[in-house]
Amino acid sequence: MVAVKAHELRNKNKAELVKILDEQKQALANIRVQKVAGGKTQEIGEARKNVARVLTVINQTQREQLRLFYQKKAFTPLDLRVKKTRAMRRALTPFEKSKKTVRELKKLAHFPLRKYAVKA
Amino acid sequence: MHRDFSLFIAWTELFKSSVKALNAKKSALKGVHGKAVRKIRTSTHFHIPKTLVLNRAPKYARKSIAHAPRMDQYRVIRQPLNTETAMKKIEEHNTLTFLVDVKSNKNQIKDAVKRLYDVEAAQVNTLIRPDGYKKAFVRLTADVDALDVANKIGFI
């Protein structure tokens, strides 16, 4: 069982990756059949991880492309948005927090924090 | 002595036309729905009036990309069985026995067998074993020999 390498997979395009995925799933199914027939079972772990690797590459590249596509758009799909926590998503933005009333601005202007130095 | 009514008549005509003009202006300002008309109700029951129903026109997709089919043929069929009773079924009843995914149904099993092994299933029976796995008995069509297929799959 040859281990599939992720960095090699990333050069391929979607159609090829889907084909490779199918092949790896087929290989996994064959190993499962062999297990029943009393054959070698050590390769099962590697086969499962191969399938996982191909799926990871497929999904990662897909999402990356989608993010590029939606970069300039106003609305993005929900699963491409920042997740954080519900409360944090609804909190004030840093700009909104920084806003000050005119009264406060005047105070800051007229009474800034003074720095003093003590003569030795 | 005849009074000069011509001036009076002219004045009344002017008055009438000005009244007409004023009324026209008023109704033009009020618009089409100026007068309140009471609807004639022919039934004592009030049914909710039909209003405009728009189709959905979402500004963004909720999911960025649709998921690949989750229950594909590799997920449906887990492994074939080669126990004694399973072997008996192969020889005598032309059926293959598989352990399948618990969430799969008979149609999916039939489809999966077709995709994986290129054989038509005449009938599928399923049961759920006491240890939680689903067992499927797939009877093949009469023109195919289950023993051959089993040899081809490789679990004999």
mmCIF file of C-alpha atoms in Angstrom:
data_model
loop_
_atom_site.group_PDB
_atom_site.id
_atom_site.type_symbol
_atom_site.label_atom_id
_atom_site.label_comp_id
_atom_site.label_asym_id
_atom_site.label_seq_id
_atom_site.Cartn_x
_atom_site.Cartn_y
_atom_site.Cartn_z
ATOM 1 C CA MET A 1 0.000 0.000 0.000
ATOM 2 C CA VAL A 2 1.571 3.251 -1.150
ATOM 3 C CA ALA A 3 0.902 6.232 1.068
ATOM 4 C CA VAL A 4 -0.578 9.120 -0.928
ATOM 5 C CA LYS A 5 1.314 12.363 -0.403
ATOM 6 C CA ALA A 6 -0.663 15.527 0.184
ATOM 7 C CA HIS A 7 1.845 17.885 -1.421
ATOM 8 C CA GLU A 8 1.681 15.866 -4.607
ATOM 9 C CA LEU A 9 -2.103 15.988 -4.548
ATOM 10 C CA ARG A 10 -2.231 19.745 -4.351
ATOM 11 C CA ASN A 11 -0.881 20.120 -7.876
ATOM 12 C CA LYS A 12 -3.783 18.183 -9.346
ATOM 13 C CA ASN A 13 -7.097 19.552 -10.449
ATOM 14 C CA LYS A 14 -10.536 18.692 -9.146
ATOM 15 C CA ALA A 15 -11.433 15.961 -11.662
ATOM 16 C CA GLU A 16 -8.199 14.077 -11.056
ATOM 17 C CA LEU A 17 -8.601 14.341 -7.297
ATOM 18 C CA VAL A 18 -12.108 12.940 -7.448
ATOM 19 C CA LYS A 19 -10.805 10.025 -9.497
ATOM 20 C CA ILE A 20 -7.993 9.394 -7.020
ATOM 21 C CA LEU A 21 -10.523 9.535 -4.185
ATOM 22 C CA ASP A 22 -12.585 6.883 -5.868
ATOM 23 C CA GLU A 23 -9.525 4.680 -6.357
ATOM 24 C CA GLN A 24 -8.514 5.010 -2.723
ATOM 25 C CA LYS A 25 -12.017 4.186 -1.521
ATOM 26 C CA GLN A 26 -12.003 1.153 -3.791
ATOM 27 C CA ALA A 27 -8.661 0.087 -2.328
ATOM 28 C CA LEU A 28 -10.070 0.434 1.179
ATOM 29 C CA ALA A 29 -13.093 -1.657 0.254
ATOM 30 C CA ASN A 30 -10.806 -4.351 -1.168
ATOM 31 C CA ILE A 31 -8.768 -4.464 2.012
ATOM 32 C CA ARG A 32 -11.964 -4.891 4.008
ATOM 33 C CA VAL A 33 -12.902 -7.825 1.810
ATOM 34 C CA GLN A 34 -9.455 -9.316 2.302
ATOM 35 C CA LYS A 35 -9.901 -9.065 6.030
ATOM 36 C CA VAL A 36 -13.012 -11.194 5.785
ATOM 37 C CA ALA A 37 -11.194 -13.714 3.596
ATOM 38 C CA GLY A 38 -8.400 -13.929 6.141
ATOM 39 C CA GLY A 39 -5.747 -11.836 4.439
ATOM 40 C CA LYS A 40 -3.456 -9.012 5.524
ATOM 41 C CA THR A 41 -5.115 -6.375 7.678
ATOM 42 C CA GLN A 42 -2.227 -4.091 8.490
ATOM 43 C CA GLU A 43 -2.774 -1.851 5.505
ATOM 44 C CA ILE A 44 -6.235 -0.800 6.585
ATOM 45 C CA GLY A 45 -4.932 2.083 8.683
ATOM 46 C CA GLU A 46 -2.928 3.512 5.815
ATOM 47 C CA ALA A 47 -5.822 3.097 3.378
ATOM 48 C CA ARG A 48 -8.187 4.995 5.660
ATOM 49 C CA LYS A 49 -5.722 7.829 6.061
ATOM 50 C CA ASN A 50 -5.173 8.003 2.302
ATOM 51 C CA VAL A 51 -8.867 8.573 1.774
ATOM 52 C CA ALA A 52 -8.770 11.222 4.486
ATOM 53 C CA ARG A 53 -5.803 12.964 2.874
ATOM 54 C CA VAL A 54 -7.451 13.184 -0.539
ATOM 55 C CA LEU A 55 -10.671 14.496 0.976
ATOM 56 C CA THR A 56 -8.740 17.068 2.987
ATOM 57 C CA VAL A 57 -6.933 18.366 -0.080
ATOM 58 C CA ILE A 58 -10.163 18.524 -2.066
ATOM 59 C CA ASN A 59 -12.046 20.432 0.616
ATOM 60 C CA GLN A 60 -9.178 22.736 1.509
ATOM 61 C CA THR A 61 -8.585 23.865 -2.074
ATOM 62 C CA GLN A 62 -12.318 24.241 -2.652
ATOM 63 C CA ARG A 63 -12.800 26.493 0.328
ATOM 64 C CA GLU A 64 -9.702 28.496 -0.488
ATOM 65 C CA GLN A 65 -10.985 29.163 -4.004
ATOM 66 C CA LEU A 66 -14.397 30.113 -2.652
ATOM 67 C CA ARG A 67 -12.897 32.586 -0.219
ATOM 68 C CA LEU A 68 -11.034 34.239 -3.083
ATOM 69 C CA PHE A 69 -14.241 34.373 -5.073
ATOM 70 C CA TYR A 70 -16.197 36.008 -2.273
ATOM 71 C CA GLN A 71 -13.452 38.418 -1.240
ATOM 72 C CA LYS A 72 -14.841 41.399 -3.139
ATOM 73 C CA LYS A 73 -18.488 40.587 -2.552
ATOM 74 C CA ALA A 74 -20.701 42.181 0.068
ATOM 75 C CA PHE A 75 -22.260 39.016 1.467
ATOM 76 C CA THR A 76 -20.432 35.755 2.060
ATOM 77 C CA PRO A 77 -21.862 32.333 2.849
ATOM 78 C CA LEU A 78 -22.205 31.645 6.534
ATOM 79 C CA ASP A 79 -19.643 28.869 6.701
ATOM 80 C CA LEU A 80 -16.976 31.125 5.233
ATOM 81 C CA ARG A 81 -17.548 33.805 7.834
ATOM 82 C CA VAL A 82 -15.632 34.155 11.069
ATOM 83 C CA LYS A 83 -16.903 31.686 13.635
ATOM 84 C CA LYS A 84 -15.550 32.886 17.042
ATOM 85 C CA THR A 85 -18.555 32.881 19.414
ATOM 86 C CA ARG A 86 -22.115 34.112 18.966
ATOM 87 C CA ALA A 87 -21.649 36.902 21.505
ATOM 88 C CA MET A 88 -18.409 38.062 19.943
ATOM 89 C CA ARG A 89 -19.999 38.216 16.496
ATOM 90 C CA ARG A 90 -22.706 40.504 17.876
ATOM 91 C CA ALA A 91 -20.370 42.736 19.896
ATOM 92 C CA LEU A 92 -19.427 46.279 18.847
ATOM 93 C CA THR A 93 -16.689 46.542 16.250
ATOM 94 C CA PRO A 94 -13.397 48.198 17.329
ATOM 95 C CA PHE A 95 -14.367 51.297 15.351
ATOM 96 C CA GLU A 96 -17.761 51.488 17.012
ATOM 97 C CA LYS A 97 -16.152 51.116 20.417
ATOM 98 C CA SER A 98 -13.693 53.910 19.713
ATOM 99 C CA LYS A 99 -16.398 56.473 18.972
ATOM 100 C CA LYS A 100 -16.563 59.342 21.469
ATOM 101 C CA THR A 101 -19.098 62.028 22.138
ATOM 102 C CA VAL A 102 -18.254 65.645 21.310
ATOM 103 C CA ARG A 103 -18.256 66.392 25.027
ATOM 104 C CA GLU A 104 -15.693 63.712 25.670
ATOM 105 C CA LEU A 105 -13.533 64.836 22.768
ATOM 106 C CA LYS A 106 -13.518 68.361 24.136
ATOM 107 C CA LYS A 107 -12.524 67.149 27.563
ATOM 108 C CA LEU A 108 -9.663 65.139 26.127
ATOM 109 C CA ALA A 109 -8.552 68.111 24.100
ATOM 110 C CA HIS A 110 -8.660 70.587 26.960
ATOM 111 C CA PHE A 111 -7.418 68.366 29.753
ATOM 112 C CA PRO A 112 -4.894 65.923 28.306
ATOM 113 C CA LEU A 113 -2.746 63.709 30.479
ATOM 114 C CA ARG A 114 0.212 65.810 31.511
ATOM 115 C CA LYS A 115 3.693 64.460 31.929
ATOM 116 C CA TYR A 116 5.862 65.871 34.639
ATOM 117 C CA ALA A 117 9.508 65.482 35.316
ATOM 118 C CA VAL A 118 11.062 65.930 38.678
ATOM 119 C CA LYS A 119 14.282 67.840 38.729
ATOM 120 C CA ALA A 120 16.920 65.829 40.478
ATOM 121 C CA MET B 1 -87.584 96.948 -20.537
ATOM 122 C CA HIS B 2 -85.222 94.050 -20.971
ATOM 123 C CA ARG B 3 -82.436 93.655 -18.571
ATOM 124 C CA ASP B 4 -79.119 92.853 -20.030
ATOM 125 C CA PHE B 5 -78.830 89.191 -19.010
ATOM 126 C CA SER B 6 -75.911 88.470 -21.286
ATOM 127 C CA LEU B 7 -73.401 89.690 -18.729
ATOM 128 C CA PHE B 8 -75.151 87.711 -15.983
ATOM 129 C CA ILE B 9 -75.195 84.559 -18.134
ATOM 130 C CA ALA B 10 -71.540 85.002 -18.951
ATOM 131 C CA TRP B 11 -70.761 85.366 -15.292
ATOM 132 C CA THR B 12 -72.689 82.176 -14.334
ATOM 133 C CA GLU B 13 -70.957 80.210 -17.068
ATOM 134 C CA LEU B 14 -67.632 81.430 -15.795
ATOM 135 C CA PHE B 15 -68.639 80.477 -12.274
ATOM 136 C CA LYS B 16 -69.691 76.932 -13.348
ATOM 137 C CA SER B 17 -66.478 76.327 -15.275
ATOM 138 C CA SER B 18 -64.376 77.585 -12.375
ATOM 139 C CA VAL B 19 -66.231 75.287 -9.965
ATOM 140 C CA LYS B 20 -65.619 72.390 -12.352
ATOM 141 C CA ALA B 21 -61.954 73.309 -12.554
ATOM 142 C CA LEU B 22 -61.659 73.505 -8.790
ATOM 143 C CA ASN B 23 -63.294 70.101 -8.360
ATOM 144 C CA ALA B 24 -61.009 68.594 -10.978
ATOM 145 C CA LYS B 25 -57.996 70.017 -9.165
ATOM 146 C CA LYS B 26 -59.211 68.638 -5.827
ATOM 147 C CA SER B 27 -59.777 65.113 -7.161
ATOM 148 C CA ALA B 28 -56.448 65.206 -9.005
ATOM 149 C CA LEU B 29 -54.700 66.063 -5.749
ATOM 150 C CA LYS B 30 -56.583 63.334 -3.871
ATOM 151 C CA GLY B 31 -55.660 60.751 -6.443
ATOM 152 C CA VAL B 32 -57.350 57.523 -7.513
ATOM 153 C CA HIS B 33 -57.990 56.322 -3.965
ATOM 154 C CA GLY B 34 -59.429 59.579 -2.752
ATOM 155 C CA LYS B 35 -62.934 58.374 -1.995
ATOM 156 C CA ALA B 36 -63.398 55.801 0.718
ATOM 157 C CA VAL B 37 -65.608 53.042 -0.702
ATOM 158 C CA ARG B 38 -67.115 50.410 1.548
ATOM 159 C CA LYS B 39 -66.688 46.846 0.261
ATOM 160 C CA ILE B 40 -69.796 44.759 -0.276
ATOM 161 C CA ARG B 41 -69.499 41.619 1.847
ATOM 162 C CA THR B 42 -71.518 38.680 0.585
ATOM 163 C CA SER B 43 -70.565 36.248 3.399
ATOM 164 C CA THR B 44 -70.544 36.486 7.173
ATOM 165 C CA HIS B 45 -67.181 34.721 7.427
ATOM 166 C CA PHE B 46 -63.925 36.630 7.184
ATOM 167 C CA HIS B 47 -61.153 34.785 5.334
ATOM 168 C CA ILE B 48 -57.593 36.082 5.299
ATOM 169 C CA PRO B 49 -57.105 37.957 2.029
ATOM 170 C CA LYS B 50 -54.582 36.627 -0.457
ATOM 171 C CA THR B 51 -51.533 38.874 -0.552
ATOM 172 C CA LEU B 52 -48.410 39.000 -2.689
ATOM 173 C CA VAL B 53 -46.117 36.002 -2.233
ATOM 174 C CA LEU B 54 -42.591 36.494 -3.528
ATOM 175 C CA ASN B 55 -40.107 33.799 -4.453
ATOM 176 C CA ARG B 56 -36.855 33.548 -2.539
ATOM 177 C CA ALA B 57 -33.991 35.618 -3.923
ATOM 178 C CA PRO B 58 -31.196 35.152 -1.385
ATOM 179 C CA LYS B 59 -28.371 37.644 -1.289
ATOM 180 C CA TYR B 60 -25.922 34.884 -0.432
ATOM 181 C CA ALA B 61 -25.852 31.098 -0.264
ATOM 182 C CA ARG B 62 -26.128 29.821 3.288
ATOM 183 C CA LYS B 63 -23.755 26.955 2.584
ATOM 184 C CA SER B 64 -20.805 27.867 0.415
ATOM 185 C CA ILE B 65 -20.736 24.553 -1.391
ATOM 186 C CA ALA B 66 -23.041 21.572 -1.519
ATOM 187 C CA HIS B 67 -21.670 18.455 0.148
ATOM 188 C CA ALA B 68 -20.688 15.440 -1.935
ATOM 189 C CA PRO B 69 -23.216 12.626 -1.537
ATOM 190 C CA ARG B 70 -22.631 11.182 1.904
ATOM 191 C CA MET B 71 -24.177 7.757 1.407
ATOM 192 C CA ASP B 72 -22.077 6.622 -1.549
ATOM 193 C CA GLN B 73 -21.634 2.967 -2.485
ATOM 194 C CA TYR B 74 -18.497 2.633 -0.371
ATOM 195 C CA ARG B 75 -20.342 3.776 2.706
ATOM 196 C CA VAL B 76 -23.376 1.597 2.108
ATOM 197 C CA ILE B 77 -21.632 -1.767 1.759
ATOM 198 C CA ARG B 78 -19.181 -2.428 4.525
ATOM 199 C CA GLN B 79 -18.078 -5.979 3.913
ATOM 200 C CA PRO B 80 -19.357 -9.295 2.564
ATOM 201 C CA LEU B 81 -20.032 -12.192 4.920
ATOM 202 C CA ASN B 82 -18.520 -15.626 4.465
ATOM 203 C CA THR B 83 -20.012 -17.492 7.405
ATOM 204 C CA GLU B 84 -21.422 -20.984 6.962
ATOM 205 C CA THR B 85 -24.988 -19.831 6.539
ATOM 206 C CA ALA B 86 -23.800 -17.118 4.146
ATOM 207 C CA MET B 87 -21.996 -19.722 2.038
ATOM 208 C CA LYS B 88 -25.115 -21.850 2.046
ATOM 209 C CA LYS B 89 -27.102 -18.915 0.732
ATOM 210 C CA ILE B 90 -24.592 -18.353 -2.060
ATOM 211 C CA GLU B 91 -24.800 -21.917 -3.276
ATOM 212 C CA GLU B 92 -28.435 -22.689 -2.778
ATOM 213 C CA HIS B 93 -30.292 -19.406 -3.124
ATOM 214 C CA ASN B 94 -28.008 -17.377 -5.361
ATOM 215 C CA THR B 95 -27.768 -14.620 -2.767
ATOM 216 C CA LEU B 96 -24.841 -12.681 -1.393
ATOM 217 C CA THR B 97 -24.765 -11.578 2.222
ATOM 218 C CA PHE B 98 -23.306 -8.248 3.226
ATOM 219 C CA LEU B 99 -22.893 -6.166 6.297
ATOM 220 C CA VAL B 100 -24.202 -2.750 5.336
ATOM 221 C CA ASP B 101 -24.456 0.654 6.952
ATOM 222 C CA VAL B 102 -27.302 0.843 9.461
ATOM 223 C CA LYS B 103 -28.689 3.962 7.868
ATOM 224 C CA SER B 104 -28.861 2.516 4.374
ATOM 225 C CA ASN B 105 -32.084 1.291 2.841
ATOM 226 C CA LYS B 106 -32.823 -1.483 0.387
ATOM 227 C CA ASN B 107 -32.816 0.758 -2.636
ATOM 228 C CA GLN B 108 -29.435 2.158 -1.721
ATOM 229 C CA ILE B 109 -28.080 -1.354 -1.181
ATOM 230 C CA LYS B 110 -29.354 -2.461 -4.571
ATOM 231 C CA ASP B 111 -27.764 0.565 -6.201
ATOM 232 C CA ALA B 112 -24.464 0.079 -4.376
ATOM 233 C CA VAL B 113 -24.200 -3.569 -5.389
ATOM 234 C CA LYS B 114 -24.791 -2.528 -8.978
ATOM 235 C CA ARG B 115 -22.094 0.148 -8.848
ATOM 236 C CA LEU B 116 -19.495 -1.915 -7.036
ATOM 237 C CA TYR B 117 -19.894 -5.360 -8.535
ATOM 238 C CA ASP B 118 -21.808 -4.758 -11.746
ATOM 239 C CA VAL B 119 -24.610 -7.190 -10.882
ATOM 240 C CA GLU B 120 -28.350 -6.712 -10.743
ATOM 241 C CA ALA B 121 -30.150 -7.561 -7.516
ATOM 242 C CA ALA B 122 -33.497 -9.236 -7.896
ATOM 243 C CA GLN B 123 -34.399 -8.707 -4.250
ATOM 244 C CA VAL B 124 -32.877 -7.350 -1.060
ATOM 245 C CA ASN B 125 -33.829 -8.416 2.457
ATOM 246 C CA THR B 126 -32.374 -6.725 5.485
ATOM 247 C CA LEU B 127 -32.213 -7.238 9.198
ATOM 248 C CA ILE B 128 -30.423 -5.527 12.043
ATOM 249 C CA ARG B 129 -28.207 -7.821 14.059
ATOM 250 C CA PRO B 130 -28.235 -7.773 17.833
ATOM 251 C CA ASP B 131 -24.738 -6.267 17.807
ATOM 252 C CA GLY B 132 -25.961 -3.262 15.853
ATOM 253 C CA TYR B 133 -24.905 -3.999 12.311
ATOM 254 C CA LYS B 134 -27.309 -4.320 9.398
ATOM 255 C CA LYS B 135 -27.180 -7.484 7.366
ATOM 256 C CA ALA B 136 -28.413 -7.502 3.800
ATOM 257 C CA PHE B 137 -29.303 -10.591 1.781
ATOM 258 C CA VAL B 138 -28.977 -9.665 -1.858
ATOM 259 C CA ARG B 139 -30.585 -12.172 -4.181
ATOM 260 C CA LEU B 140 -29.062 -11.865 -7.625
ATOM 261 C CA THR B 141 -30.923 -12.286 -10.889
ATOM 262 C CA ALA B 142 -31.141 -15.800 -12.264
ATOM 263 C CA ASP B 143 -28.729 -15.143 -15.141
ATOM 264 C CA VAL B 144 -25.849 -14.496 -12.716
ATOM 265 C CA ASP B 145 -24.156 -17.056 -10.494
ATOM 266 C CA ALA B 146 -23.548 -15.846 -6.953
ATOM 267 C CA LEU B 147 -20.562 -18.153 -6.575
ATOM 268 C CA ASP B 148 -18.836 -16.564 -9.561
ATOM 269 C CA VAL B 149 -19.480 -13.107 -8.253
ATOM 270 C CA ALA B 150 -18.202 -14.077 -4.825
ATOM 271 C CA ASN B 151 -15.009 -15.433 -6.374
ATOM 272 C CA LYS B 152 -14.619 -12.259 -8.368
ATOM 273 C CA ILE B 153 -15.037 -10.118 -5.252
ATOM 274 C CA GLY B 154 -12.517 -12.331 -3.546
ATOM 275 C CA PHE B 155 -13.908 -13.305 -0.171
ATOM 276 C CA ILE B 156 -14.517 -16.995 -0.676
#
